[in-house]
Structures are given as C-alpha cells and as structure tokens.
CSV table of C-alpha atoms in Angstrom, one decimal:
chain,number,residue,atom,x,y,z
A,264,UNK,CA,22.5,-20.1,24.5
A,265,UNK,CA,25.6,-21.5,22.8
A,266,UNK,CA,27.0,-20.2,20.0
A,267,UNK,CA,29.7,-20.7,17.1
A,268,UNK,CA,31.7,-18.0,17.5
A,269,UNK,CA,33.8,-18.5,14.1
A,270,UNK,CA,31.9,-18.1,10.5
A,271,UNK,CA,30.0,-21.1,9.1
A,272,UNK,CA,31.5,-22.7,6.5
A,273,UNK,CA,27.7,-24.2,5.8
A,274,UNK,CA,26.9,-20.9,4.9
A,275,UNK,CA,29.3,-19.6,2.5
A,276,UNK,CA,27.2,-18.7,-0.3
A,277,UNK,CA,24.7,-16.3,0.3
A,278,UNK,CA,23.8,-12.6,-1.7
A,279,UNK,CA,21.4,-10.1,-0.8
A,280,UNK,CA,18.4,-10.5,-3.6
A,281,UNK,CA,16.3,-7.7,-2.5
A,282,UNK,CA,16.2,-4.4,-0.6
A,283,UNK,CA,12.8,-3.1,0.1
A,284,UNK,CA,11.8,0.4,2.4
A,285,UNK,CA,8.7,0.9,3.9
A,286,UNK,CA,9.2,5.0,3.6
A,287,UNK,CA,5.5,5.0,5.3
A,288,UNK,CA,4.0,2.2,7.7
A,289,UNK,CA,1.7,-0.6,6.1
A,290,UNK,CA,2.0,1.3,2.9
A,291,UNK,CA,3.9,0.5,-0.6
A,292,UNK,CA,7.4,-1.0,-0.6
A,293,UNK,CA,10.1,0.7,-2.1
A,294,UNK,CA,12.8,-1.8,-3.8
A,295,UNK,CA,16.3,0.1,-4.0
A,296,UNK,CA,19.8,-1.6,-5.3
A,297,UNK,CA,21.2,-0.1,-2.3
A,298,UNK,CA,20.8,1.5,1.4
A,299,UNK,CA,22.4,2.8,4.4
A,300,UNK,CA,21.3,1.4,7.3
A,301,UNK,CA,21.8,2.7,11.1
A,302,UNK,CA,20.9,1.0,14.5
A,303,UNK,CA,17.3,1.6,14.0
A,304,UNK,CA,17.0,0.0,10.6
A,305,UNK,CA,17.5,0.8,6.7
A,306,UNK,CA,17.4,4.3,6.0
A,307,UNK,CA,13.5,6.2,5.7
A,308,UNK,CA,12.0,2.7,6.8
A,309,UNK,CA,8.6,3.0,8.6
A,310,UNK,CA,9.8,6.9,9.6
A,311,UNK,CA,6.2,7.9,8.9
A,312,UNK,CA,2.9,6.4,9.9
A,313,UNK,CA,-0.6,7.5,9.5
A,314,UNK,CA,-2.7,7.4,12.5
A,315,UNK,CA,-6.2,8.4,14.1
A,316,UNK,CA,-6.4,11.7,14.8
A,317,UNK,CA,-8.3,11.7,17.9
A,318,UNK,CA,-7.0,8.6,20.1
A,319,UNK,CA,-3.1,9.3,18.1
A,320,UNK,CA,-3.6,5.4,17.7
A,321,UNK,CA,-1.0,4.3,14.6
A,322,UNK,CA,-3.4,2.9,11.5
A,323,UNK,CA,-2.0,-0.4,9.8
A,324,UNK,CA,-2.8,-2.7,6.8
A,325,UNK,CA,-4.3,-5.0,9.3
A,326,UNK,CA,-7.5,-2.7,10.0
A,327,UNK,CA,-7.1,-1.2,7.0
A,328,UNK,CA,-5.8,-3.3,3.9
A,329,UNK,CA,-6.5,-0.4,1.5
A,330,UNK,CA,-3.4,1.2,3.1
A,331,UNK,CA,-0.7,-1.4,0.7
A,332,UNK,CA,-2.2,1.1,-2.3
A,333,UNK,CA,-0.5,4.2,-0.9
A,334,UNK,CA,2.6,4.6,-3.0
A,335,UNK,CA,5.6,6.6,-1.0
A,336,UNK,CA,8.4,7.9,-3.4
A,337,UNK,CA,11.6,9.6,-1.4
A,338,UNK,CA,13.5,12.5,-3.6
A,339,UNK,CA,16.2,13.7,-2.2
A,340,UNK,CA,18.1,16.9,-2.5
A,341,UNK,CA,20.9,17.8,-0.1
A,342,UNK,CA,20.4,21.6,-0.8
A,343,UNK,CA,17.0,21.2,0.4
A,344,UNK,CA,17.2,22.5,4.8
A,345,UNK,CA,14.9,19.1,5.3
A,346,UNK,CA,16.6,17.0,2.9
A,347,UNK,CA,14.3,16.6,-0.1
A,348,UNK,CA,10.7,15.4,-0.5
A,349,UNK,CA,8.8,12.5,0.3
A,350,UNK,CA,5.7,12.3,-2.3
A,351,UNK,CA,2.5,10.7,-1.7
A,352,UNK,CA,0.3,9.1,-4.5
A,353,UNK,CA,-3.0,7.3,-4.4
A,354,UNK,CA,-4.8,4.7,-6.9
A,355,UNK,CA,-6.6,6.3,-10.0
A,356,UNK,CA,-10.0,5.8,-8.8
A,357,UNK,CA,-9.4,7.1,-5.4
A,358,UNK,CA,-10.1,10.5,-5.9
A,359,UNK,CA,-7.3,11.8,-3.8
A,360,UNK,CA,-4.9,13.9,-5.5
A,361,UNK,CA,-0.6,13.4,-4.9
A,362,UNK,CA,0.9,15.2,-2.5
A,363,UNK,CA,4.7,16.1,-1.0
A,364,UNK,CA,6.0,16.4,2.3
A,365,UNK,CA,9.5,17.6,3.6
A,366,UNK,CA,11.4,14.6,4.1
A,367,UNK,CA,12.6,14.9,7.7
A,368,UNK,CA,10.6,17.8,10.3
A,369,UNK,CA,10.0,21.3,10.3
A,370,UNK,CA,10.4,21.3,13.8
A,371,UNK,CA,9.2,24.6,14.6
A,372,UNK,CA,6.3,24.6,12.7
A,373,UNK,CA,4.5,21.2,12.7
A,374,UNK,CA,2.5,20.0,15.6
A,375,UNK,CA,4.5,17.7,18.0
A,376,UNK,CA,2.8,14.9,19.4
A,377,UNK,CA,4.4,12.5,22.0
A,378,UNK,CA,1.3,10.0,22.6
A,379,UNK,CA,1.3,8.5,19.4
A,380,UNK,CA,-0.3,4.8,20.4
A,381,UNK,CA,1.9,1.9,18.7
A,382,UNK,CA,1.6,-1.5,20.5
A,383,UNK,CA,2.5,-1.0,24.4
A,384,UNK,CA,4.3,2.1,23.4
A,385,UNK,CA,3.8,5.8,23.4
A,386,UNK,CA,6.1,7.3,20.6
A,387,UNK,CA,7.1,10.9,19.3
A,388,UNK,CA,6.2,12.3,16.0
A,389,UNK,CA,5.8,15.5,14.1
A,390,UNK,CA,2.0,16.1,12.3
A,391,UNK,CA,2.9,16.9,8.5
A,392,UNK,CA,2.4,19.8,6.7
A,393,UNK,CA,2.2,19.8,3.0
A,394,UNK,CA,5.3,21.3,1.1
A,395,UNK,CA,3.4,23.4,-0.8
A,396,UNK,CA,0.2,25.8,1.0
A,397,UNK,CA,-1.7,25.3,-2.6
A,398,UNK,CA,-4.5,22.9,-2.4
A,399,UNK,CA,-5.4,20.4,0.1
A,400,UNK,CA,-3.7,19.5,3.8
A,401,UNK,CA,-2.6,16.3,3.7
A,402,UNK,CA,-4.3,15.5,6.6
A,403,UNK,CA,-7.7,16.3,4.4
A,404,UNK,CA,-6.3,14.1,1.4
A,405,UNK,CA,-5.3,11.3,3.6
A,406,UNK,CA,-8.8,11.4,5.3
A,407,UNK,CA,-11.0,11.5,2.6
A,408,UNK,CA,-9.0,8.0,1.6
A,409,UNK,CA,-9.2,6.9,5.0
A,410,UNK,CA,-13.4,8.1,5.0
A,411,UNK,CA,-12.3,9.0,9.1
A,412,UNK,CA,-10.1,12.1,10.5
A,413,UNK,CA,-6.3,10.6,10.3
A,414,UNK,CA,-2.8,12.6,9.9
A,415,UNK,CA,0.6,11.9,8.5
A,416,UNK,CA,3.5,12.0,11.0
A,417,UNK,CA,6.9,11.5,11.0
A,418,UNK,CA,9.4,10.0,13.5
A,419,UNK,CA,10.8,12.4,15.9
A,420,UNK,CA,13.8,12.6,18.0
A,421,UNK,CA,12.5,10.6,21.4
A,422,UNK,CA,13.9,7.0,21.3
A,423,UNK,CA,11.6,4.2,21.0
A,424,UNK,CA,13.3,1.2,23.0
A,425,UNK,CA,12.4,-2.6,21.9
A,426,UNK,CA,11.1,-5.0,24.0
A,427,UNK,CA,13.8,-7.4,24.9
A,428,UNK,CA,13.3,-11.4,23.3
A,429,UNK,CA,14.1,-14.6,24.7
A,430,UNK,CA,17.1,-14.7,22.7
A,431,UNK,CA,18.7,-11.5,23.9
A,432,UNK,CA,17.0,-10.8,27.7
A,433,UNK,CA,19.3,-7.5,27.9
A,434,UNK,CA,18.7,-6.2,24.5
A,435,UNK,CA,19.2,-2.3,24.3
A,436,UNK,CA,18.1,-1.5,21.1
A,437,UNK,CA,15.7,1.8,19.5
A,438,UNK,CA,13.4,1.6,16.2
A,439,UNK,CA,11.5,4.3,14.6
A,440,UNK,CA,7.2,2.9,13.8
A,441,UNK,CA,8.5,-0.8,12.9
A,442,UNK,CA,6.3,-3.0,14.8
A,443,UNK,CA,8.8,-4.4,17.5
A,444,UNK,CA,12.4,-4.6,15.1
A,445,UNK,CA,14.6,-2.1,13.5
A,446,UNK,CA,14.8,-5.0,10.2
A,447,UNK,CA,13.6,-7.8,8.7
A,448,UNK,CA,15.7,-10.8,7.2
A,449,UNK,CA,13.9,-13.3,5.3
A,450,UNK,CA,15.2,-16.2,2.8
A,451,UNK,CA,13.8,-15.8,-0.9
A,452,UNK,CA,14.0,-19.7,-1.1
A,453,UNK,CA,10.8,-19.7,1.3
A,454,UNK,CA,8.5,-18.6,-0.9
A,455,UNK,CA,9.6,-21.5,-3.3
A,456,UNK,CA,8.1,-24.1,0.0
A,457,UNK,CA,5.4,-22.0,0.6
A,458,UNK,CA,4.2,-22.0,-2.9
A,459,UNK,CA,4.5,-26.3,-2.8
A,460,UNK,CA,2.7,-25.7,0.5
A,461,UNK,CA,-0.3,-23.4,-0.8
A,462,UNK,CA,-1.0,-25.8,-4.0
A,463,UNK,CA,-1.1,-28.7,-2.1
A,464,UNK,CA,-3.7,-27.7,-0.1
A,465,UNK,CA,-6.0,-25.8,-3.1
A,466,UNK,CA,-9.7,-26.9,-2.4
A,467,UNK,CA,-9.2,-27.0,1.0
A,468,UNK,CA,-9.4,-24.6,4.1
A,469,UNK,CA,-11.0,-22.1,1.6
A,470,UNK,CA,-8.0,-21.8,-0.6
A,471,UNK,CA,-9.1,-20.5,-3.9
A,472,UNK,CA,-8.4,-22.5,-7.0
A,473,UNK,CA,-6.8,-19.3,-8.3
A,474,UNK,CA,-3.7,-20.6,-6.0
A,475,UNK,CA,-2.9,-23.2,-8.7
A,476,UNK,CA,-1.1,-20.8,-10.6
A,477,UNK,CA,-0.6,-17.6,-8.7
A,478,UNK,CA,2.5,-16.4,-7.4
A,479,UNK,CA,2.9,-15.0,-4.0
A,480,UNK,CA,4.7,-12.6,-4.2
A,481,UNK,CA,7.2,-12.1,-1.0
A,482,UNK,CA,6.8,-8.5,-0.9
A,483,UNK,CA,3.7,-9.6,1.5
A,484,UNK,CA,5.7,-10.2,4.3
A,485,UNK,CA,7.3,-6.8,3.6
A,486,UNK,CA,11.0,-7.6,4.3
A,487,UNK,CA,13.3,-5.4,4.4
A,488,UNK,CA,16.5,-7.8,3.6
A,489,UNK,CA,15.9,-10.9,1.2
A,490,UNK,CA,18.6,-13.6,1.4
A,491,UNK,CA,19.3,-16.0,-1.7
A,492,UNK,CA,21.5,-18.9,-1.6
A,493,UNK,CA,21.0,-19.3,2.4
A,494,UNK,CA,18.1,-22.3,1.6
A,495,UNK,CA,14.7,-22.0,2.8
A,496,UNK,CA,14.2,-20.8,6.0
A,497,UNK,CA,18.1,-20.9,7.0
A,498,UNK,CA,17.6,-17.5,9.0
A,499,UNK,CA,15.8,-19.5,11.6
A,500,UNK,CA,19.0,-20.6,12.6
A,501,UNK,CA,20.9,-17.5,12.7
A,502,UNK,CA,21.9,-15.5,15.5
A,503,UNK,CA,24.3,-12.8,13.6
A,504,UNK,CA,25.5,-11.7,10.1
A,505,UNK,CA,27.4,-9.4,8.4
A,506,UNK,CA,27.2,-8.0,5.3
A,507,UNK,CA,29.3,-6.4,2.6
A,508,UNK,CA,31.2,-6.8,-0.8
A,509,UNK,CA,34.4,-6.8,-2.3
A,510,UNK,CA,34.6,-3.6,-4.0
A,511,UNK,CA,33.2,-1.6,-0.8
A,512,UNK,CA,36.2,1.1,-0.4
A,513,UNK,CA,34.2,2.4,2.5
A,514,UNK,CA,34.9,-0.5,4.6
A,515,UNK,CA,38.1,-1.5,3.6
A,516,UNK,CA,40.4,-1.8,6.6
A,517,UNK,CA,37.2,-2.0,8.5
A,518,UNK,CA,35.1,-4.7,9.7
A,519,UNK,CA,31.3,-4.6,8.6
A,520,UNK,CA,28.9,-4.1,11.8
A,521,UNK,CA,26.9,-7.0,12.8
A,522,UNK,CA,23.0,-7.7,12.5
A,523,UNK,CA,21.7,-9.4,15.5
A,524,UNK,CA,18.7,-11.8,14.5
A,525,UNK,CA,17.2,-11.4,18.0
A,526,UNK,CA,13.7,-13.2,17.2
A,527,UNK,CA,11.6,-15.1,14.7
A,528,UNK,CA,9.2,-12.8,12.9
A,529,UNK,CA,5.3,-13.6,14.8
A,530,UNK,CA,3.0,-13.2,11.6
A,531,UNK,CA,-0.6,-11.7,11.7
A,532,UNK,CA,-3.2,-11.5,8.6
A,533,UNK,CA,-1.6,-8.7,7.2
A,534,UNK,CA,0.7,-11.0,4.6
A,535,UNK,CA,-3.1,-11.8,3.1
A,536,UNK,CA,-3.5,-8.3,1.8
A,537,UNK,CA,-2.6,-8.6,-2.2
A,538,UNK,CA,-0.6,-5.3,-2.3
A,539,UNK,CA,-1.7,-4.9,-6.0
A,540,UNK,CA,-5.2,-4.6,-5.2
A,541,UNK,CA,-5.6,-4.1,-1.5
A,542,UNK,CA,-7.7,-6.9,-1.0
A,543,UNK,CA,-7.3,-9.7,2.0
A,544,UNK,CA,-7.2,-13.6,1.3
A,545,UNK,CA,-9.5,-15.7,3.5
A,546,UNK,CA,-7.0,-18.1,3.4
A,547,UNK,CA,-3.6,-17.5,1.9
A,548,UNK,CA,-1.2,-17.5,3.8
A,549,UNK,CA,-1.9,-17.7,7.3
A,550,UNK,CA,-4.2,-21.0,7.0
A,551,UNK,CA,-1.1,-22.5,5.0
A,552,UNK,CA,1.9,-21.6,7.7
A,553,UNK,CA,-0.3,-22.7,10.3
A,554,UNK,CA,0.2,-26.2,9.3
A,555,UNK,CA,3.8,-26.0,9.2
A,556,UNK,CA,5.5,-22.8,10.8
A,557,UNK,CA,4.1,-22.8,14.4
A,558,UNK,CA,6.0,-23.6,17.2
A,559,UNK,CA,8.7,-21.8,16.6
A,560,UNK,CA,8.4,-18.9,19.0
A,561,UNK,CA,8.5,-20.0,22.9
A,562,UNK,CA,6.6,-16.9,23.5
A,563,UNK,CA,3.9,-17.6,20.9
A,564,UNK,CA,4.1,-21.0,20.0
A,565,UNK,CA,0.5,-21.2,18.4
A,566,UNK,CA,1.3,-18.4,15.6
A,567,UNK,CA,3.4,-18.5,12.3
A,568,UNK,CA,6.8,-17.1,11.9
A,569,UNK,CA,8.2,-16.0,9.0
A,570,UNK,CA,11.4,-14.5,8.7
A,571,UNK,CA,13.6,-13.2,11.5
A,572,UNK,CA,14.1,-9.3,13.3
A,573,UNK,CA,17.3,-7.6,13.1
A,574,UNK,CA,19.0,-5.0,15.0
A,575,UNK,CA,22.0,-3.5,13.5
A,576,UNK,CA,25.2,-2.9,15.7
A,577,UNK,CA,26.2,0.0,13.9
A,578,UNK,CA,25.9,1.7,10.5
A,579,UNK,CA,26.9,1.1,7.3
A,580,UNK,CA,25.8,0.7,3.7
A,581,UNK,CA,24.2,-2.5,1.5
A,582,UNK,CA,24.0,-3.3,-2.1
A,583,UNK,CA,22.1,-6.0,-3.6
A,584,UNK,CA,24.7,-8.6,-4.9
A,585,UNK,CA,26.4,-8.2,-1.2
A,586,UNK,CA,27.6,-10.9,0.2
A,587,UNK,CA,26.3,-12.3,3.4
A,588,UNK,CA,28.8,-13.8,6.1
A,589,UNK,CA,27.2,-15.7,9.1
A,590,UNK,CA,29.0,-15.1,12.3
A,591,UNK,CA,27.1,-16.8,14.7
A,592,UNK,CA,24.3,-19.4,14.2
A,593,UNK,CA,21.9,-20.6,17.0
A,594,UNK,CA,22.8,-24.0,18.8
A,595,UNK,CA,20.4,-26.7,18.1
C-alpha cells in the first residue's frame, strides 16, 4: 500500500470532541476530558468483562442488551496497594444492590482463570472479589441481574495478541477484552449523515416514526476517540495520527507516538441497543448503514463499518481539545 509519508495539509483542522472508557465490556461508557493511553488502548478500557461461569464464555451487549445499564465508576487512590476502586451500580428497579472492586488484582487471592472464551481466543483474568466481605459476592449480585451463574473478571498479565488485518499483514500488537482492537476512532460528523440517512428512510424497513426526531446518540457505537473537524467519515482514509496539544509540557522536545488505523470497524447489532434503556432497535442502525456503508472491508464486504481500530505505538496522554495531526493517509 502506498502511503504519504509527510502530514496532510487536507487535514489540518481536527480536535478530539470526546473521550469515552468502557471500564467494563458492553457496559456504560465513561466520558473523561482526559486519558493516558498505552499500546493496548486508553487507560481501564474493557479491563473487565463479565462472563458465564461454567463455559468462561465473555457475555456481551449483543446477547444481552440489558448489560449498557450497568454503570462502571473508577476511583482512584494511589495509597490504595491495588490502586483504588472500581464501583458497580445497577438501574433502580433492578434489585441489585452497588458494589466495589479493587481496581487492578489481588493476585494471591482471587481465582485465576486462563480459558476465558473471547472470539477465537483464550485470555487470562482474575475472578473478582468484593472490596468489602459485608453483603453479597459480586458474582451473586451480578447473577441475580444476569438471572444465570456469571462472574466479574479482570484482565490479567498474559498478552492477548490481535489478529493481523489486510492493511498491516505483520501486525504485532496486544489488547486487554476489546473485541479485536486496542481503540476506536470515529468522526463525530458521521452521526450528522447518518441521522439524514435514518429520516429519509422513516416508514420503511421497520424504522419507527419515532426516528423523525430522535437523536442517535454516537455513544452506540461506543468509541473510544471522537474526531470533529476531520468531515464525515474522514478516518476511512487514514492510516496514522498523532495526537497532542500545545501546552503539553510532557511531550515537549518529544514527538507524540503514533496510532495506527489498521482496519475499518465491522459493525454487528449491538449499536441498536438504546444505552438509556437497554432496549434493541429492529431497525436503527444496522438496516440504515447497510444501504450505504458496506463494502468497505475486503474481508467482510457484506457488513457495515463504522469507524476505524487503532493501535497505539507507544504511550502517552490525551485531552479533549487536542489536536489531531494526520501522518499517513491510505492511497486511493
């Protein structure tokens, strides 16, 4: 594939809008103003997951869309030996009472599993134990919600490798439970066409008439970097960026590591789950990108892609404001 090789001058406006952390897998977003970021993605993304615990099969939105109503909050405290708490609410009408877990293992203690079933992949983890031994397990709490034995683990130390893309044959790159990527990069100008896109087609395909009006929200496609000022869509055409601002002391003197785009983003039904109320669109928006985002991927060229997957070439820190600087951008 040919390349530019210099910065494009195209591109030579572009912010980061939006940060958002997935603390645990198919579960509520977190939105920060800022993140560190490391070769396997944006700091406490997708480190935990909830899975079945008999099979050790990771649980998503996609089976079960109830999960978006989880709601992760990290608290973190570096006098704390496992580096603060991550706390676990449920809806009101649930049932389930909150909960807290130490943020990163207590290795000696917690039940170590390395047959945890994500995709093609067997992957590490650590069973979770509440951080306090009053009440309920968390494995009890999470199963009542789940009305089926699941736990709670968290990422261990055993790289996960990433399959290797069209784009980058060679790629040697690790993510924690993301579903193939370390990030996500996706253009907040998209959701401006895909609105035009959904109300044109109201009455139709069983899109609700609701869709007249209603926003859609681009936290559905649970991004983890939102681009503005790039246009709709521009990440399709990128194959690296940087990012960074003018009043980062950290990095001055040093150059910002890059963000491969390795792949466009293959979307399931999973964007159809309204994460306010947990509930899955027949329609909206899979139905819609299928009439105009397919055949994008040579791999699966009958599917909608959204957005594209990063890997990160090193670590380093993002702000919303940042600017975005487009080294490389993919030959047409």
């Amino acid at each position: 594939m040919v390349v530019s090789k210099k910065p494009i001058d195209l591109y030579n406006n572009i912010q980061i809008s939006k940060i958002l952390v997935h603390p645990i897998k198919s579960c509520r977003g977190i939105s920060l103003q800022s993140c560190r970021y490391s070769p396997e993605g944006l700091e406490h993304d997708r480190r935990f997951c909830i899975i079945e615990a008999v099979s050790h099969q990771v649980i998503t939105a996609r089976e079960v869309p109830k999960m978006v109503m989880i709601t992760p909050c990290i608290k973190t405290d570096e006098r704390s030996p496992h580096g603060g708490v991550l706390s676990i609410s449920f809806p009101e009408d649930s049932g389930c009472e909150s909960f807290s877990v130490p943020l990163y293992p207590v290795e000696e203690q917690w039940e170590r599993l390395s047959d945890i079933a994500l995709w093609r992949h067997e992957v590490d983890g650590f069973v979770c134990e509440n951080q306090s031994s009053n009440g309920r397990s968390s494995s009890t709490i999470l199963s009542e919600y789940f009305k089926r034995p699941v736990h709670l683990t968290v990422k261990g130390n055993k790289p996960r490798p990433c399959d290797p893309t069209d784009s980058f044959p060679g790629l040697k790159a690790t993510a924690l439970y993301q579903d193939g990527y370390p990030l996500l990069v996706l253009s907040e100008e998209s959701i401006d066409v895909l609105h035009e896109e959904i109300r044109s087609r109201v009455g139709t395909q069983g899109i609700a008439d609701e869709w007249s009006s209603q926003e859609f929200v681009i936290e559905r496609f649970r991004p983890n970097i939102v681009l503005r000022g790039a246009g709709p869509f521009a990440e399709d055409n990128f194959e690296e960026i940087d990012i960074g601002s003018d009043d980062d002391t950290e990095m001055i003197g040093a150059e910002q590591p890059g963000i491969l785009l390795v792949s466009k983003c293959v979307r399931c039904l999973l964007p159809n789950v309204c994460p306010e109320t947990g509930v899955r669109d027949k329609a909206v928006p899979y139905k819609v990108l299928m009439k105009f985002r397919i055949g994008l991927d040579r791999q699966n060229k009958m599917k909608p892609c959204v957005g594209c997957n990063g890997v990160p070439l090193g670590n380093g820190m993002i702000k919303v404001g940042d600017t975005v600087n487009v080294r490389r951008i993919i030959a047409a």
